Structure formats: structure tokens, C-alpha cells
Tab-separated table of C-alpha atoms in Angstrom:
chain	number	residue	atom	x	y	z
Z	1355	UNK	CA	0.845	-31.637	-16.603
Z	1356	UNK	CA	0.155	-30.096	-12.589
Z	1357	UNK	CA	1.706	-27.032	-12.273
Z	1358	UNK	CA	1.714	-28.001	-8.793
Z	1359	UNK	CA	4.132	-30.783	-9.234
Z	1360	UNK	CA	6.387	-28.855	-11.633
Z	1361	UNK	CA	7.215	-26.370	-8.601
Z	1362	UNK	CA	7.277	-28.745	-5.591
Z	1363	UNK	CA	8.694	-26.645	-3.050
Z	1364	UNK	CA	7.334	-27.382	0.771
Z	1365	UNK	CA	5.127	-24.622	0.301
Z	1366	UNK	CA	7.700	-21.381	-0.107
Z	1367	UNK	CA	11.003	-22.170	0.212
Z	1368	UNK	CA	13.361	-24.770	-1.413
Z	1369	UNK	CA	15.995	-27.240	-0.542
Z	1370	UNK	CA	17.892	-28.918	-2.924
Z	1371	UNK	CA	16.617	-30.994	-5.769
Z	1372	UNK	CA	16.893	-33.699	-8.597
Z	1373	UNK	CA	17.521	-33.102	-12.439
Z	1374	UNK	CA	14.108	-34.942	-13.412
Z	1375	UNK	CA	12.166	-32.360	-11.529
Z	1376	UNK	CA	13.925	-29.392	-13.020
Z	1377	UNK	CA	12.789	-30.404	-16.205
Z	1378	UNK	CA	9.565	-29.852	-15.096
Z	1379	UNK	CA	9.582	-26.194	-13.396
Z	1380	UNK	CA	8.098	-23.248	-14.114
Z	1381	UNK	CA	11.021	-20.776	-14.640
Z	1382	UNK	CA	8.603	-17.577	-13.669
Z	1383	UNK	CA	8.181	-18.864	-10.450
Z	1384	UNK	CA	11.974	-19.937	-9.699
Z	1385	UNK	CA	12.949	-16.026	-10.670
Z	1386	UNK	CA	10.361	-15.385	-8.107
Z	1387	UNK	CA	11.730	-17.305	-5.465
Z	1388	UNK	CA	15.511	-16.688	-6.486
Z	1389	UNK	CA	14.669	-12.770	-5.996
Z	1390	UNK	CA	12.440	-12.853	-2.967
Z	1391	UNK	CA	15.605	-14.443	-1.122
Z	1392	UNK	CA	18.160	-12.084	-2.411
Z	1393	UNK	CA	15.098	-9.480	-1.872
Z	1394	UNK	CA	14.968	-10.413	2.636
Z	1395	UNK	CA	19.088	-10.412	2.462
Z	1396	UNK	CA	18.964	-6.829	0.952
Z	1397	UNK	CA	16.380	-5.990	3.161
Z	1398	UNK	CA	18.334	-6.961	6.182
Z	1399	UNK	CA	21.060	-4.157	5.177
Z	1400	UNK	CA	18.682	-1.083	5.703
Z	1401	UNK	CA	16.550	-2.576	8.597
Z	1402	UNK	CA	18.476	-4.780	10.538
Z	1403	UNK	CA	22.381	-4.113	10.713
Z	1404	UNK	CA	22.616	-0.335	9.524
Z	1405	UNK	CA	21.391	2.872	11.672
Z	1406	UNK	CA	18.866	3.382	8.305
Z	1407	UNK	CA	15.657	3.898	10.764
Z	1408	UNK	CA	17.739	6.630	13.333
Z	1409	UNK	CA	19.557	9.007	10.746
Z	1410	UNK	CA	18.032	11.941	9.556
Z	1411	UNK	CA	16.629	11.897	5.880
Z	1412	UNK	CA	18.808	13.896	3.827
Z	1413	UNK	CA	20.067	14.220	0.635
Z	1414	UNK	CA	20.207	12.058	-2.381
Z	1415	UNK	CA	21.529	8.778	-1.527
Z	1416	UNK	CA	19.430	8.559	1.401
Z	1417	UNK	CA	16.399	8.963	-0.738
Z	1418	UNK	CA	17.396	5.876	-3.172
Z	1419	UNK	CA	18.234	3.803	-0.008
Z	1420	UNK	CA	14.614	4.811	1.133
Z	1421	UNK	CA	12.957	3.941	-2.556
Z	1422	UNK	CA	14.600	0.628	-2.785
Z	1423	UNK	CA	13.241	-0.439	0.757
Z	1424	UNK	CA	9.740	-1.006	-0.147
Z	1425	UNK	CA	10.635	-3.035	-2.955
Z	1426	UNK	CA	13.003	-5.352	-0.945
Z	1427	UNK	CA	10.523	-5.843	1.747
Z	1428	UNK	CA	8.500	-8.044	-0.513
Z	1429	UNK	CA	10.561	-10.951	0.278
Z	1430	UNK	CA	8.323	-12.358	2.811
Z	1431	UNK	CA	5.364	-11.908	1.041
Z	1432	UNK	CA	6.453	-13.414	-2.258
Z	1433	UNK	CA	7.397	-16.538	-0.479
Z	1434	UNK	CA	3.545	-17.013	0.967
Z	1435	UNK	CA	1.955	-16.202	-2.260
Z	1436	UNK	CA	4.008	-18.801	-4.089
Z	1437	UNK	CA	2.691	-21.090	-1.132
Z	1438	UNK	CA	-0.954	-20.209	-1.967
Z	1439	UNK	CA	0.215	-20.853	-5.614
Z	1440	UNK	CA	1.952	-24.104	-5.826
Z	1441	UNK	CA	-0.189	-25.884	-2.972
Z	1442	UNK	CA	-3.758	-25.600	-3.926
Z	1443	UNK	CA	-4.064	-29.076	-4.674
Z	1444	UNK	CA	-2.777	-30.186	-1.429
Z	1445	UNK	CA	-4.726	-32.581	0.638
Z	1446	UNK	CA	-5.008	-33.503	4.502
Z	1447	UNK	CA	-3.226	-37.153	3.568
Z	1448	UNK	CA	-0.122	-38.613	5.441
Z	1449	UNK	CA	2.111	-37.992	2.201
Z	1450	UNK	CA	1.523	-34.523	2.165
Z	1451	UNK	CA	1.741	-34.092	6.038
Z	1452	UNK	CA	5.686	-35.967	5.342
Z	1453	UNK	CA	6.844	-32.808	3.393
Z	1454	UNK	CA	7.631	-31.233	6.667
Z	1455	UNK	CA	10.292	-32.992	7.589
Z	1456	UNK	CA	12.879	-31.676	4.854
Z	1457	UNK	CA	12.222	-28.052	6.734
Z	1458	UNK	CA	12.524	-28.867	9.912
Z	1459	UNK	CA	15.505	-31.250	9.598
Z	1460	UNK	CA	17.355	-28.352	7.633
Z	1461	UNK	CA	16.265	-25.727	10.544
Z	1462	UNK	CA	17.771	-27.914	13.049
Z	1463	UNK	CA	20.697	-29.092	11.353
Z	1464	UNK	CA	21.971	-24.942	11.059
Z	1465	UNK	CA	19.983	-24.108	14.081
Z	1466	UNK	CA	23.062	-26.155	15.832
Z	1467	UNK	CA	25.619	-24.370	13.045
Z	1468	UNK	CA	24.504	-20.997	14.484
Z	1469	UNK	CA	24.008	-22.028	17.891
Z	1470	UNK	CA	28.021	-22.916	17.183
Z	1471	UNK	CA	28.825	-20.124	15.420
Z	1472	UNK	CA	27.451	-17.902	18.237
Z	1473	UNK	CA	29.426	-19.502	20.861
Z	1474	UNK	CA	32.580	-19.475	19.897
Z	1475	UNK	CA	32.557	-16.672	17.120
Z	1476	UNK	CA	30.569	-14.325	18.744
Z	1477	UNK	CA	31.628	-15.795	21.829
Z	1478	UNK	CA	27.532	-15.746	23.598
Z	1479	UNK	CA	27.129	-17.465	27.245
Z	1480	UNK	CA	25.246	-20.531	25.396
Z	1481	UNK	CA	24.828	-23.654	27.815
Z	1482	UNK	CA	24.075	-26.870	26.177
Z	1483	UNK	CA	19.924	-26.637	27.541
Z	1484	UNK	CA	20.221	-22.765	26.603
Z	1485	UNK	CA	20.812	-23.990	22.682
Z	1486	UNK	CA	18.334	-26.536	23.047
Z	1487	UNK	CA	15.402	-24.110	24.482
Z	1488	UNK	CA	16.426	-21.848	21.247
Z	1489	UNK	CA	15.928	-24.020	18.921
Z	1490	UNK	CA	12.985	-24.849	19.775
Z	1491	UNK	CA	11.539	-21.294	20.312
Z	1492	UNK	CA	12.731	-20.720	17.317
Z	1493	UNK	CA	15.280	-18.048	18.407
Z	1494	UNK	CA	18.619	-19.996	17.216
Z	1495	UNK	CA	18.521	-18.624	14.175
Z	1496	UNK	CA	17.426	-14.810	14.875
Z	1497	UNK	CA	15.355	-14.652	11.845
Z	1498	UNK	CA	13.307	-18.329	12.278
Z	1499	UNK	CA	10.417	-16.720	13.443
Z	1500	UNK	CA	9.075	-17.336	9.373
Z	1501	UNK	CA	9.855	-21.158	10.126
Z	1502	UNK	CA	7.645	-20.794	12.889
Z	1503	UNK	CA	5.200	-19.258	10.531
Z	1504	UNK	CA	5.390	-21.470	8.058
Z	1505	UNK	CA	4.922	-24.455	10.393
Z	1506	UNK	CA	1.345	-23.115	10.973
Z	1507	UNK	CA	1.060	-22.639	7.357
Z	1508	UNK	CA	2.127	-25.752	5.878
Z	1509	UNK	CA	-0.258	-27.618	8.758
Z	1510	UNK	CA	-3.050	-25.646	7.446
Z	1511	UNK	CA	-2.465	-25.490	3.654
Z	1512	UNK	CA	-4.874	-28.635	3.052
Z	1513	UNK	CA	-8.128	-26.900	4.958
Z	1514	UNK	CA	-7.559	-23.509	3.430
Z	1515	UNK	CA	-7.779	-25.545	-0.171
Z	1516	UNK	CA	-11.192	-26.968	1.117
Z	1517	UNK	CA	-12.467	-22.995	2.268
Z	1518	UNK	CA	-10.638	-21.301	-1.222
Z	1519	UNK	CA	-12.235	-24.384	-3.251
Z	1520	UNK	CA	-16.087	-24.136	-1.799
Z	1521	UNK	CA	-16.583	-20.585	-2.589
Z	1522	UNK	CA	-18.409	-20.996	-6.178
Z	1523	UNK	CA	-17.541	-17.704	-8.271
Z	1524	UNK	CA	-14.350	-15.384	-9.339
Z	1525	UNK	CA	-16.579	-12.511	-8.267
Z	1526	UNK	CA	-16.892	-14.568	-4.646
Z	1527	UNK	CA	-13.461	-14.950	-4.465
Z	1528	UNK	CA	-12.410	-11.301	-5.300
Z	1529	UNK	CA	-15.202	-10.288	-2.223
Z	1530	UNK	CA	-13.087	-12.753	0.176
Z	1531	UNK	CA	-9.942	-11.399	-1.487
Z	1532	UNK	CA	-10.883	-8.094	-0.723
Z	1533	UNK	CA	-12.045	-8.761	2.946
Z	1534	UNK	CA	-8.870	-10.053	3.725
Z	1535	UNK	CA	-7.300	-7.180	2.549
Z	1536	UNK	CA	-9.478	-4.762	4.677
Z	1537	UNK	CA	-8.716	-6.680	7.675
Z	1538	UNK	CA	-5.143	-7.005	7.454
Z	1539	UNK	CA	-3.769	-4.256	5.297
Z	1540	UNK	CA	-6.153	-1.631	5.533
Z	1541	UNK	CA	-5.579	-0.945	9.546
Z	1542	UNK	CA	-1.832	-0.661	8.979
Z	1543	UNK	CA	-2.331	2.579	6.915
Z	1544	UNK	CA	-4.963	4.273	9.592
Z	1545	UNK	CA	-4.522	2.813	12.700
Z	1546	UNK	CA	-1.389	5.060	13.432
Z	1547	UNK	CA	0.003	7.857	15.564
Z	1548	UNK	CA	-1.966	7.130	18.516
Z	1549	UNK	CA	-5.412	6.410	15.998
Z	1550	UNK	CA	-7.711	3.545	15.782
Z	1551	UNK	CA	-9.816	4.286	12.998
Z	1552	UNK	CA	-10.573	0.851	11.465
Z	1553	UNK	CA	-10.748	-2.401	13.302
Z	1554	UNK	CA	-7.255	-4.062	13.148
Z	1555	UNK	CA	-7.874	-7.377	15.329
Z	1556	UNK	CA	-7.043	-9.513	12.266
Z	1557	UNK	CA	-3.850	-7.572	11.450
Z	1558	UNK	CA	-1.466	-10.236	12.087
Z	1559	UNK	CA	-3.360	-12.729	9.744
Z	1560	UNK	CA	-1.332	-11.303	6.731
Z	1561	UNK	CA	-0.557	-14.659	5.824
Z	1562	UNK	CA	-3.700	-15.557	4.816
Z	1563	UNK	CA	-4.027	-12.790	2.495
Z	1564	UNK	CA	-1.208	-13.571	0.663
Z	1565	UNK	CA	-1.848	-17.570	0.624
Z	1566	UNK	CA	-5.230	-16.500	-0.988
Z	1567	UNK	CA	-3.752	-14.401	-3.571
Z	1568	UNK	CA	-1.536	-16.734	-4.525
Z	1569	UNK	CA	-4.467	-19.476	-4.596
Z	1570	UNK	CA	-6.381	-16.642	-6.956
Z	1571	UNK	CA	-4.012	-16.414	-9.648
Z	1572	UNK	CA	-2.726	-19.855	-10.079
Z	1573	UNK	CA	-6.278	-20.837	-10.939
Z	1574	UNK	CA	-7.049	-17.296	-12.990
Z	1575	UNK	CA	-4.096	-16.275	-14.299
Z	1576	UNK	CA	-4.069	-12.889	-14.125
Z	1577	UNK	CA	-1.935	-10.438	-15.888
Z	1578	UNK	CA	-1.210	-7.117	-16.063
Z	1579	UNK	CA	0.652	-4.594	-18.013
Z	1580	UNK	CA	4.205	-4.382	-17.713
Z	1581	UNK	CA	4.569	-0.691	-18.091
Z	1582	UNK	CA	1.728	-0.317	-15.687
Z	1583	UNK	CA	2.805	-1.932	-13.327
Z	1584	UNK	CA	6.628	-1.019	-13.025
Z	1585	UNK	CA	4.909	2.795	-12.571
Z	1586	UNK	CA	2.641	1.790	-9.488
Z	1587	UNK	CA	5.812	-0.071	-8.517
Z	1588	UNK	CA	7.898	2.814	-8.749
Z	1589	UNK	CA	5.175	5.557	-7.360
Z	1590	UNK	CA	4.089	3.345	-4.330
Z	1591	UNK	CA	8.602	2.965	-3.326
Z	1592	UNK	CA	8.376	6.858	-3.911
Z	1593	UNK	CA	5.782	7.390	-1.286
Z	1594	UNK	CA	8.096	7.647	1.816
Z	1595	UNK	CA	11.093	9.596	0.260
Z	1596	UNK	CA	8.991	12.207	-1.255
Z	1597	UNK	CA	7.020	12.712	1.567
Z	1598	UNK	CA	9.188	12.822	3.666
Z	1599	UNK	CA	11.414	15.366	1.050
Z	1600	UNK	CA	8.522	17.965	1.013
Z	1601	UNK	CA	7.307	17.402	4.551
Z	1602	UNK	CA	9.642	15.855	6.813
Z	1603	UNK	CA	13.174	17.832	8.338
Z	1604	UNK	CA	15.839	17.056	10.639
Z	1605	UNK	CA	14.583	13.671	11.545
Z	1606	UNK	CA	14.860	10.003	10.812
Z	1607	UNK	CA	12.795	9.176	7.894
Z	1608	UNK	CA	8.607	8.410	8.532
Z	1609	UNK	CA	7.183	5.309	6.837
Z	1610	UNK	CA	4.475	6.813	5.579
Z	1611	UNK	CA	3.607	3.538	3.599
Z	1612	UNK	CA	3.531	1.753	6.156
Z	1613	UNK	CA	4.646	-2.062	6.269
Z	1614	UNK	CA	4.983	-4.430	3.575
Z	1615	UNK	CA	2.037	-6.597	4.391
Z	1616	UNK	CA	0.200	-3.151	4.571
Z	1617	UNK	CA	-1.829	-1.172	1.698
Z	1618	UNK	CA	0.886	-0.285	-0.187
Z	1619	UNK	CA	3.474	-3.190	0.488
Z	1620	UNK	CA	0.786	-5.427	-0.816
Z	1621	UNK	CA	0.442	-3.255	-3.852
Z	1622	UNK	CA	3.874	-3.396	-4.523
Z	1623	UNK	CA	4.291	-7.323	-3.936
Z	1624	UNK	CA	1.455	-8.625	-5.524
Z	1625	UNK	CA	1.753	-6.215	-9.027
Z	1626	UNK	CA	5.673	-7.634	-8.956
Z	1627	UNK	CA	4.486	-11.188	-8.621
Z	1628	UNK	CA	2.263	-10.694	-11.565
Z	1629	UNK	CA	4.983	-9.154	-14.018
Z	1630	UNK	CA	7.049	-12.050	-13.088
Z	1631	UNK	CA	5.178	-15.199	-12.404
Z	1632	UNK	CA	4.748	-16.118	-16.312
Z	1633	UNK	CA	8.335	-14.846	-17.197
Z	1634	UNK	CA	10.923	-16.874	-19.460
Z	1635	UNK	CA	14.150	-16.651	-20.120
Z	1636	UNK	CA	15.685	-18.361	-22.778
Z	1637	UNK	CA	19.396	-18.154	-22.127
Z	1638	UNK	CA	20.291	-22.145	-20.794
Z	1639	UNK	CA	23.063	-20.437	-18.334
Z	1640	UNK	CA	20.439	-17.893	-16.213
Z	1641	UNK	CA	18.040	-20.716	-16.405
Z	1642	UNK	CA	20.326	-22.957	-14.410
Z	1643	UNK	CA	21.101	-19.983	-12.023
Z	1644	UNK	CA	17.450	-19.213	-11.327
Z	1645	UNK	CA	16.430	-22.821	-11.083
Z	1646	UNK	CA	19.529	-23.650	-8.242
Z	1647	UNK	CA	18.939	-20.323	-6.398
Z	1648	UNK	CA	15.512	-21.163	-5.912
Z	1649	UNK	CA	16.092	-24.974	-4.641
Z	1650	UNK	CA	18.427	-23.757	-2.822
Z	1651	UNK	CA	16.430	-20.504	-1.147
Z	1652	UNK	CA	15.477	-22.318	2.351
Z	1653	UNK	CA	19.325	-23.208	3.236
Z	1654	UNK	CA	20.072	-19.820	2.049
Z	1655	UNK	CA	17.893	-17.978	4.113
Z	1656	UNK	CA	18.432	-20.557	7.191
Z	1657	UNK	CA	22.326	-19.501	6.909
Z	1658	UNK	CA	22.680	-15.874	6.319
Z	1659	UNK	CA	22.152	-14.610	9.662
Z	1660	UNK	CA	26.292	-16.078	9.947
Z	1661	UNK	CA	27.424	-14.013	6.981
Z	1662	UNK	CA	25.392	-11.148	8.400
Z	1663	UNK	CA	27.594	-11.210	11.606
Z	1664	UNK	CA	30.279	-11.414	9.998
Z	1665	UNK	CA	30.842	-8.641	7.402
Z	1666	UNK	CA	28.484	-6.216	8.786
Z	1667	UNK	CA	30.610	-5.315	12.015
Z	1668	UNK	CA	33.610	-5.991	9.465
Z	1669	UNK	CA	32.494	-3.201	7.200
Z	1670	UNK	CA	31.354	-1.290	9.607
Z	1671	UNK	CA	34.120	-1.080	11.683
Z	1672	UNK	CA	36.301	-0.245	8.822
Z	1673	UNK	CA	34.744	1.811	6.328
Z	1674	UNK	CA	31.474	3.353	7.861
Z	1675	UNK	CA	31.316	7.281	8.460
Z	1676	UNK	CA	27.746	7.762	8.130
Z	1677	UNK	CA	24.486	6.195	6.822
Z	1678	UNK	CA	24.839	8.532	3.449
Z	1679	UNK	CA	28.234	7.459	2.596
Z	1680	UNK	CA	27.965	3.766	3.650
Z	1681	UNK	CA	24.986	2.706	1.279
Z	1682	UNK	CA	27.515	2.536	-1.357
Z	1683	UNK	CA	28.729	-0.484	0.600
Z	1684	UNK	CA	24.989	-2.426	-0.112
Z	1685	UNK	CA	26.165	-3.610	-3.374
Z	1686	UNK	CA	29.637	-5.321	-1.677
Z	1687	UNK	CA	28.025	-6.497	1.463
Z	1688	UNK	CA	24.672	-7.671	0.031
Z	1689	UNK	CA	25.796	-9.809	-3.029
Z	1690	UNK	CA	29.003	-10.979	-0.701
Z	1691	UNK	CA	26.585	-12.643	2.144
Z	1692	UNK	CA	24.121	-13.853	-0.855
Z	1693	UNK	CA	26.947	-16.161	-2.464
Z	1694	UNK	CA	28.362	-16.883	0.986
Z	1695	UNK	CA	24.923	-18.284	2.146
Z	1696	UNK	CA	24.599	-19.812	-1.138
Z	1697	UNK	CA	28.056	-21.996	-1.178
Z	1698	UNK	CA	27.240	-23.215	2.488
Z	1699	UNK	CA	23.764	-24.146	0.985
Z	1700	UNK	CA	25.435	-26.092	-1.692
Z	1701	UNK	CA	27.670	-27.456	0.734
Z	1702	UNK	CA	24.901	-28.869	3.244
Z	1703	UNK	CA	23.315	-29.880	0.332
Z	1704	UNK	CA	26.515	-32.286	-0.978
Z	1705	UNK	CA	26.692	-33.383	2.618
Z	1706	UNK	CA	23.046	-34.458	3.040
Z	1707	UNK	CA	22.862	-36.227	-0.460
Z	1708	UNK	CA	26.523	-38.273	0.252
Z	1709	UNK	CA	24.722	-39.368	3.990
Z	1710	UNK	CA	21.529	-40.467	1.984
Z	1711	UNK	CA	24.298	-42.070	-0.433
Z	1712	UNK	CA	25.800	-43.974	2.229
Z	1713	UNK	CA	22.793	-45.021	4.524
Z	1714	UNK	CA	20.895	-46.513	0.865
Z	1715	UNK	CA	24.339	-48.578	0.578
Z	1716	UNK	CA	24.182	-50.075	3.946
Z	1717	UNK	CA	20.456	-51.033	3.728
Z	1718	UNK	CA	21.684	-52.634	0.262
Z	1719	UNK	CA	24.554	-54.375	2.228
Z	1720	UNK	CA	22.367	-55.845	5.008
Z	1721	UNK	CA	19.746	-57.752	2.667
């Protein structure tokens, strides 16, 4: 049996599914994909729609929000290393070059249910050519610049197979590993503060990194101790709030660790993807959660940008005082846009498979 075809997933992200192929998945990787989802939503909450980045660091629960930031930043990269994983036996064939139609007909179809939303929730000056030059730079949905990523991605999966593929040895494949690391990662940590010290042209080719990575350990298998690797876990999300603790006062708090495709984001992502990627879980009911989650995670991340604006200036509005006191509110707001996004994901889903429903009995009708 392909592990390749047990995960089918348009190289990162899922949408929607049959019962025959479930049978067939690899449960690690679905807890993967299920928590790298609810891992950008959470991350959205401390980057994106609270003043996180402008308060001053101070006192205790400011530290946990700043520990539990690196961790939820892996989102992103998860997703691409699960690309490398599933899609190393992709070729450059007109069936493979097919699959990208399911994304880009689910990016348009809530493209237009955000474009909506916007107009006459948020009540935005959107002209009819206005929504149409969004969509397509990719600006509809505020956070579809990884769509536009992934386009790239997916087009280039097949030729990055061929390049992974023709280098001969592990020890080979480590070096080019490793390269890509230096390139990308490295310059994030010293190219800072007004210093160049490393060059950091490549920087923004992050995605390659983590496609290779993921190519690397499907074909290796590689693990690593749990214990281990919760500690580097838990020392490299430490990083910013204790340095910033002994060194740091009266200002907002320094990122120190830089960014998650950086050194120690890519620590943290790739050590979680190896204490998870083999994982099972026995219990049929979290099984069934973890498996629709994950065929599920594209329409879930397409959509959450509507529950975002609407119950973060709800919350806000009525129960924020100050970034200390309202990060007791991540663990209402979070979960509540997760299973919104999730029920309109199911929702699309119903509607898409009762329209395939209908147009297969018309074609049935007409011969």
C-alpha cells in the first residue's frame, strides 16, 4: 500500500472526502493537519487581531501568551512539510496537474463569500471589478497569500521529486537538507538590527526547506525521542519570554527567536512533526474527529478570516481592558471561530456534493 495515496490531500490542505479513502489514512498525519489549522487560527489571536506585538512584556500571563506563540506559528510550516511528505511520488502528468482545480474552485467559491461578507457586513466600498481584481491578487480573502504559495508549489511538486530523487545518498540529502537550512533559516537569526552578517538572498525560499524535509522523512522515517523532544520544544518557546524577562523592560516584547521559518521556528516545527507523524489513537470517536478536521482543513482555513471579524471586535469591544487580562479570552474566541469555520466547511461541503449529486443525474437523464 502507497502511503501517498492513503493521505491524498492536494499537497497540504484538505477538502472534503469519501469513506473508502478514510479507510486508508494515516491517522499521524491527519492529527498533523487537524492541529496545524487550529495551530494558524490560534496564531491569528496574538499576531493579527490583539495589540500582543505593542504592549509592554510584563508579568505572568503575558509570558505564557509569549511561550505559546512559537508553538502556534508552526501552522504554516506543518502544512508544506506534509506536502513534501505525501507528494513525492508525484509526476509532471495531466492527472496530477487536475488536482488543482478542487483548490482553486474552493478559493473562489469563499473568495466571493468574503468579498460578500465585506460589503455588506463590514460595509467596504467594493465595486463589482474591485472584487474581481481581489480575487485574483489573492487579497479577497486577507490571508490567501498561502494559496498563492501553494499554487507555485503544487506546479512545482513533480520537478522537485525529479531533483530530491537524483541525489544518490542519505548523507547527500542531509548536505542539501542542511544548505537549505543555511540559506533560509540561518539569515533570519543574524541578519538583524541593522546587520547583514550571512547572505540572506534565498530567505524567502522557506518553502523549499520544508517540502524537502518532508520529502526526507517520508522516505527515512525518522524518529526521535518523545521526552527529548517536548524539552527542545519547550526551551526553544522559552527563548523570547525569558529573554526578554531578564533583559528586556518597559517595552513590547523582542522576538529574539526570530520567525517560524527561522532557526528556531524550524526547530520547533520539524521536532513536533516527528513526535506526531507516526502517532495512533485508538479511540474510534477522536479518530473520526481528526480524520474530518483534516479533510476539512482547506475550507476551514479559506473561511475563518469571517469568524475573525466577527468576534474579535465583538470581544473586544466588550470585555477587553488590556492585553494581560484579555488572553484569558484565547480559549473562548479561538475554539469559537475554529467550530464556526468548521460548520461552514461542512456546510460548503454538503452543498458541493448535492450540486455534483444533481449535475451526475441530469447527465444520466439526457442519455
Amino acid at each position: 500500500m502507497n502511503n501517498e495515496n492513503e493521505n491524498t490531500n492536494l499537497c497540504n490542505f484538505e477538502g472534503g472526502g469519501n469513506k473508502k479513502r478514510a479507510k486508508l489514512r494515516i491517522l499521524g498525519l491527519d492529527i498533523i493537519r487537524s492541529l496545524a489549522i487550529l495551530f494558524v487560527i490560534a496564531g491569528h489571536f496574538f499576531v493579527l487581531h490583539t495589540p500582543f506585538r505593542s504592549t509592554n512584556f510584563e508579568g505572568l500571563s503575558l509570558f505564557l501568551q509569549a511561550g505559546l506563540i512559537p508553538l502556534f506559528q508552526t501552522g504554516v510550516p506543518l502544512f508544506i512539510m506534509l506536502t513534501g511528505y505525501l507528494n513525492t511520488n508525484k509526476i509532471s502528468e495531466k492527472k496530477y496537474y487536475r488536482g488543482i482545480w478542487k483548490v482553486l474552485i474552493a478559493y473562489v467559491f469563499f473568495s466571493i463569500l468574503t468579498l460578500v461578507f465585506r460589503k455588506y457586513y463590514l460595509h467596504e466600498d467594493l465595486s463589482l471589478f474591485k472584487s474581481g481584481l481581489k480575487i485574483l491578487d489573492f487579497s479577497a480573502i486577507p490571508y490567501a497569500w498561502y494559496i498563492e504559495m501553494w499554487i507555485g508549489l503544487f506546479l512545482f511538486t513533480p520537478f522537485l521529486n525529479l531533483l530530491y530523487k537524483a541525489i544518490p545518498t542519505q548523507k547527500q540529502k542531509m548536505v542539501w537538507i542542511g544548505i537549505l537550512f543555511a540559506m533560509t533559516a540561518i539569515p533570519d537569526l543574524f541578519n538583524r538590527y541593522g546587520f547583514h552578517l550571512v547572505p540572506g538572498f534565498w530567505q524567502t525560499c522557506y518553502p523549499l526547506m520544508f517540502f524537502f524535509i518532508g520529502s526526507y522523512v517520508k522516505e527515512y522515517q525518522p524518529k526521535i525521542n518523545p521526552l527529548c523532544g517536548w524539552g527542545i520544544i519547550i526551551i526553544c518557546c522559552l527563548i523570547n519570554p525569558v529573554f526578554n524577562i531578564l533583559f528586556v523592560h518597559n517595552r513590547p516584547l523582542i522576538h529574539i527567536a526570530g520567525d517560524p521559518s527561522g532557526m528556531f521556528g524550524t526547530i520547533i516545527a520539524v521536532i513536533f512533526f516527528l513526535l506526531v507523524y507516526q502517532r495512533d489513537i485508538q479511540v474510534p470517536l477522536m479518530r473520526k474527529i481528526f480524520t474530518k478536521v483534516s479533510l476539512l482543513s482547506l475550507d476551514v482555513y479559506l473561511c475563518c478570516y469571517i469568524f475573525d471579524a466577527i468576534y474579535y471586535p465583538w470581544f473586544k469591544e466588550h470585555y477587553f481592558i488590556n492585553q494581560s487580562q484579555f488572553g484569558m479570552f484565547f480559549f473562548v474566541i479561538v475554539p469559537l471561530v475554529f467550530i464556526s469555520s468548521l460548520v461552514l466547511a461542512q456546510i460548503k461541503e454538503w452543498l458541493f456534493k448535492l450540486s455534483e449529486s444533481h449535475t451526475s443525474r441530469k447527465r444520466i437523464a439526457y442519455r
